[in-house]
Tab-separated table of C-alpha atoms in Angstrom:
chain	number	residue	atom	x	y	z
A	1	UNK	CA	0.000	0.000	0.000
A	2	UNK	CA	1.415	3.292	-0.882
A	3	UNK	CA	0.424	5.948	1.419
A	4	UNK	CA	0.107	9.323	-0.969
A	5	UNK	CA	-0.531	13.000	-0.323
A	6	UNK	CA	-1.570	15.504	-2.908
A	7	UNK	CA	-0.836	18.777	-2.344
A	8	UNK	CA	-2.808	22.271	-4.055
A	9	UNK	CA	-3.758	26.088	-2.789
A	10	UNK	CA	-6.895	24.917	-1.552
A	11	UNK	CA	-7.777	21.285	-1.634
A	12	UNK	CA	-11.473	22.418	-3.404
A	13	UNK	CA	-10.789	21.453	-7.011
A	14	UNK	CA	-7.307	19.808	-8.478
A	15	UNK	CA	-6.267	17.920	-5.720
A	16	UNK	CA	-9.829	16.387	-5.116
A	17	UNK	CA	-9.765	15.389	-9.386
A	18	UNK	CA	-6.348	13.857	-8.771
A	19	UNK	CA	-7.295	12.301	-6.139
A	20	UNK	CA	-10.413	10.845	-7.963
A	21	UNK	CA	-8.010	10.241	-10.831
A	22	UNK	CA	-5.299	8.608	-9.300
A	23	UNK	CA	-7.776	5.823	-7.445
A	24	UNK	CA	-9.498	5.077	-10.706
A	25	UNK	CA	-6.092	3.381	-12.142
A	26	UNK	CA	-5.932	0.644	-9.319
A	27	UNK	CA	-5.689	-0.296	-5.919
A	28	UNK	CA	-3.357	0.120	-3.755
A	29	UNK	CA	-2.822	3.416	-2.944
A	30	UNK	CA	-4.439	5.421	0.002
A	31	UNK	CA	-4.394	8.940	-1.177
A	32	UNK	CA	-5.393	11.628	0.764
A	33	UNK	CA	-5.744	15.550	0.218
A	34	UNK	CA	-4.989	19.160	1.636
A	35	UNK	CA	-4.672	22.510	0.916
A	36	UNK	CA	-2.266	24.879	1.874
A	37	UNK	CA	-4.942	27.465	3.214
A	38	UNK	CA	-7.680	25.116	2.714
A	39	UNK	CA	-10.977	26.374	0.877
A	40	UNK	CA	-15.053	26.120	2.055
A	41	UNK	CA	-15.954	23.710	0.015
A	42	UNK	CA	-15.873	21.909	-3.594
A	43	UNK	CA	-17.007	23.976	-6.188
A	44	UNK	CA	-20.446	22.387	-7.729
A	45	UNK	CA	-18.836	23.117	-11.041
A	46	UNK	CA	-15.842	20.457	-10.236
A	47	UNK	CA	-18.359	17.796	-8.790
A	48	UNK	CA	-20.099	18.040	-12.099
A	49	UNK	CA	-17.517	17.817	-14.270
A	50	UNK	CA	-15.904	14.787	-12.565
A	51	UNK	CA	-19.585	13.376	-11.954
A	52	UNK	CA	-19.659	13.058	-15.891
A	53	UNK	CA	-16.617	11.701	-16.392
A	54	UNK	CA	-18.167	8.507	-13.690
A	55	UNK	CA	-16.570	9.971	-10.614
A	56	UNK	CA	-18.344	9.187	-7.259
A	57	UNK	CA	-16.937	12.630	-6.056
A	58	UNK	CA	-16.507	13.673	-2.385
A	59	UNK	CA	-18.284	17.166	-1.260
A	60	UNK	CA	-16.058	16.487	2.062
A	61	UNK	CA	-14.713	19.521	3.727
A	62	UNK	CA	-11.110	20.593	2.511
A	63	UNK	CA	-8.174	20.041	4.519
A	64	UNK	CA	-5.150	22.238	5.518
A	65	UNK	CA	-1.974	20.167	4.896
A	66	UNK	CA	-1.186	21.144	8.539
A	67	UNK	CA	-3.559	17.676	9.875
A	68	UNK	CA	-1.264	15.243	7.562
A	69	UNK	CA	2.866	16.775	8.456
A	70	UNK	CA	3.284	14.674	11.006
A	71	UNK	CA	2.732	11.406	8.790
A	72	UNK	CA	4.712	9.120	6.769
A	73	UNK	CA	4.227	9.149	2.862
A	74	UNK	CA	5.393	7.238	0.296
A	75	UNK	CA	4.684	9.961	-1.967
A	76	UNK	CA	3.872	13.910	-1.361
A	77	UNK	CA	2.125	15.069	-5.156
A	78	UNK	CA	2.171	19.278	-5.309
A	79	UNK	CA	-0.102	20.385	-8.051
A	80	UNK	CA	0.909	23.713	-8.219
A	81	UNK	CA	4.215	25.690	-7.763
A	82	UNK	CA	2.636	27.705	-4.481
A	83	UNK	CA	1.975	24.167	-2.867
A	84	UNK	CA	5.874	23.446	-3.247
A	85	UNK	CA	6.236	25.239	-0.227
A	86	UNK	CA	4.887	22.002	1.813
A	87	UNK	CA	8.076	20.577	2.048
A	88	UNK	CA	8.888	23.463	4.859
A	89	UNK	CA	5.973	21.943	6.718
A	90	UNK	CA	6.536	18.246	6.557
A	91	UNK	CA	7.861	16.756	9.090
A	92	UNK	CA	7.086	13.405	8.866
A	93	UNK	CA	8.775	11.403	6.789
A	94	UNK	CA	8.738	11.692	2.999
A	95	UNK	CA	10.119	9.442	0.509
A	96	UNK	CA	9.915	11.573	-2.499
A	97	UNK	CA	8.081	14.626	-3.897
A	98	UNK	CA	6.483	14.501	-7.121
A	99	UNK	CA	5.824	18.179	-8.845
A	100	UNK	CA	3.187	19.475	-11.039
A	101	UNK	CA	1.700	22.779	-12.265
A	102	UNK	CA	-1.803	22.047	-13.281
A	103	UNK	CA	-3.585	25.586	-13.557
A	104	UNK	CA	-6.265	26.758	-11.142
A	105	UNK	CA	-9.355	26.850	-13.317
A	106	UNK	CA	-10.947	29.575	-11.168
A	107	UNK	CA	-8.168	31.648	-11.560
A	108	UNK	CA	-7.914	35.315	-13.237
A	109	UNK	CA	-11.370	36.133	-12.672
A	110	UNK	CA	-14.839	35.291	-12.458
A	111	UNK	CA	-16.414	33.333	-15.548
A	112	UNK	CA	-20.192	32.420	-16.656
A	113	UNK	CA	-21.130	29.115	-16.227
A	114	UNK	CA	-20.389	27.708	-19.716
A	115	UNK	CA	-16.805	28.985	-19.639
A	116	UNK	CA	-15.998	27.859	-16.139
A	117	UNK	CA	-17.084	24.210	-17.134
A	118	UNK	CA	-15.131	24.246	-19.924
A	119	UNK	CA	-12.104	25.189	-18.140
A	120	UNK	CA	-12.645	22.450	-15.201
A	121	UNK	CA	-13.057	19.910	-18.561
A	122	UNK	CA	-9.969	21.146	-20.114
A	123	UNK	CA	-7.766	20.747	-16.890
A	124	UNK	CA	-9.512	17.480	-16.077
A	125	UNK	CA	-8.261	16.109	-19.662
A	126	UNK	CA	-4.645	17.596	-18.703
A	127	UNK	CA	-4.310	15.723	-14.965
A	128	UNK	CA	-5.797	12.649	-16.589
A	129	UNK	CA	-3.046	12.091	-19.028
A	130	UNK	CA	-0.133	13.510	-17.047
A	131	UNK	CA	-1.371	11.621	-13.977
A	132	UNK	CA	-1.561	8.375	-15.887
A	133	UNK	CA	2.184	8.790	-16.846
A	134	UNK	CA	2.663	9.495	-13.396
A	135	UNK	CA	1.228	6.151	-12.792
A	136	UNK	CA	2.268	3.766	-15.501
A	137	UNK	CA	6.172	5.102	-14.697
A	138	UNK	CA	6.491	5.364	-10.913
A	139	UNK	CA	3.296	3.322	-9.187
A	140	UNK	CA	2.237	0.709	-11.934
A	141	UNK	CA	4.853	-1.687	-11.290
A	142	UNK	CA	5.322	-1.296	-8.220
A	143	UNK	CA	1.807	-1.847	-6.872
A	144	UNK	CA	1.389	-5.584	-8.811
A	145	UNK	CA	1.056	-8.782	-7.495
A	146	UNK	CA	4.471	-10.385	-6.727
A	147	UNK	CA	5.516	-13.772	-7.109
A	148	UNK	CA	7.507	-15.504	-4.489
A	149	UNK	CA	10.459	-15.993	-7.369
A	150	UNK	CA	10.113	-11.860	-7.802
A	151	UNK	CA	8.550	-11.401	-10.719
A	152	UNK	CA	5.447	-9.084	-11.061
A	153	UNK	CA	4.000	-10.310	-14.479
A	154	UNK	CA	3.900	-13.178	-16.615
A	155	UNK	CA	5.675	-15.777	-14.419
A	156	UNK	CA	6.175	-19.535	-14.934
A	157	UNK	CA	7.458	-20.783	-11.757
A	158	UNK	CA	3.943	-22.951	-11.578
């Protein structure tokens, strides 16, 4: 079981989809989220979006990455270059950070209901495929089946 943290301004929107995202590749993995000044609440917007993409999303409450620093993680995931600055607060123990700088949809403004949709679509198509070559290179393999002999797929000791 990797233990995995993922890290954004305000754990209401990408770190809930990558969350989301991240569980629907395979098991596993028990991936949790925070904000670094965490929000109210998921926008309805996001829960829509992800909704029709056959997400069962959370509404839960975000999170201030000050209730996980204490913890052990195989993996800390920052989604944005302002959540970087997590590492100050970790105290726990990290094995390794993992960067990305997905852009804040609700960002720059406030936009009608159409447009704002179509942003949280557009970034939701951009964390899918950079999160699944986040997978497929650093979790994939590591999180199959082993065989007593080592081998993770396609063995013939039996």
């Amino acid at each position: 079981m990797k233990n995995i943290l993922i890290v954004s301004n305000n754990d209401m929107c990408r770190s809930r989809m990558a969350q989301e995202i991240l569980n629907s590749f395979g098991r596993g993995m028990k991936i949790s989220t925070a904000g670094i000044l965490a929000g109210n609440s998921v926008p309805d917007v996001v829960c829509q979006v992800m909704e029709q993409n056959g997400y069962d999303f959370s509404r839960r409450k975000p999170c201030d990455v000050a209730t996980y620093a204490q913890q052990t993680w195989d993996y800390v995931i920052t989604l944005c270059p302002e959540a970087e600055e997590v590492q100050k607060e970790m105290q726990g123990v990290v094995r390794k950070y993992v960067s990305f700088n997905f852009t804040d949809p609700f960002q720059g403004g406030i936009y009608v209901e159409d447009e704002q949709e179509e942003r949280v679509r557009a970034l939701y198509d951009i964390m899918h495929k950079e999160l699944y070559e986040f997978f497929r290179s650093e979790l994939m393999e590591k999180l199959l089946p082993r065989c007593s002999c080592g081998a993770n797929t396609y063995c013939r000791c039996e």
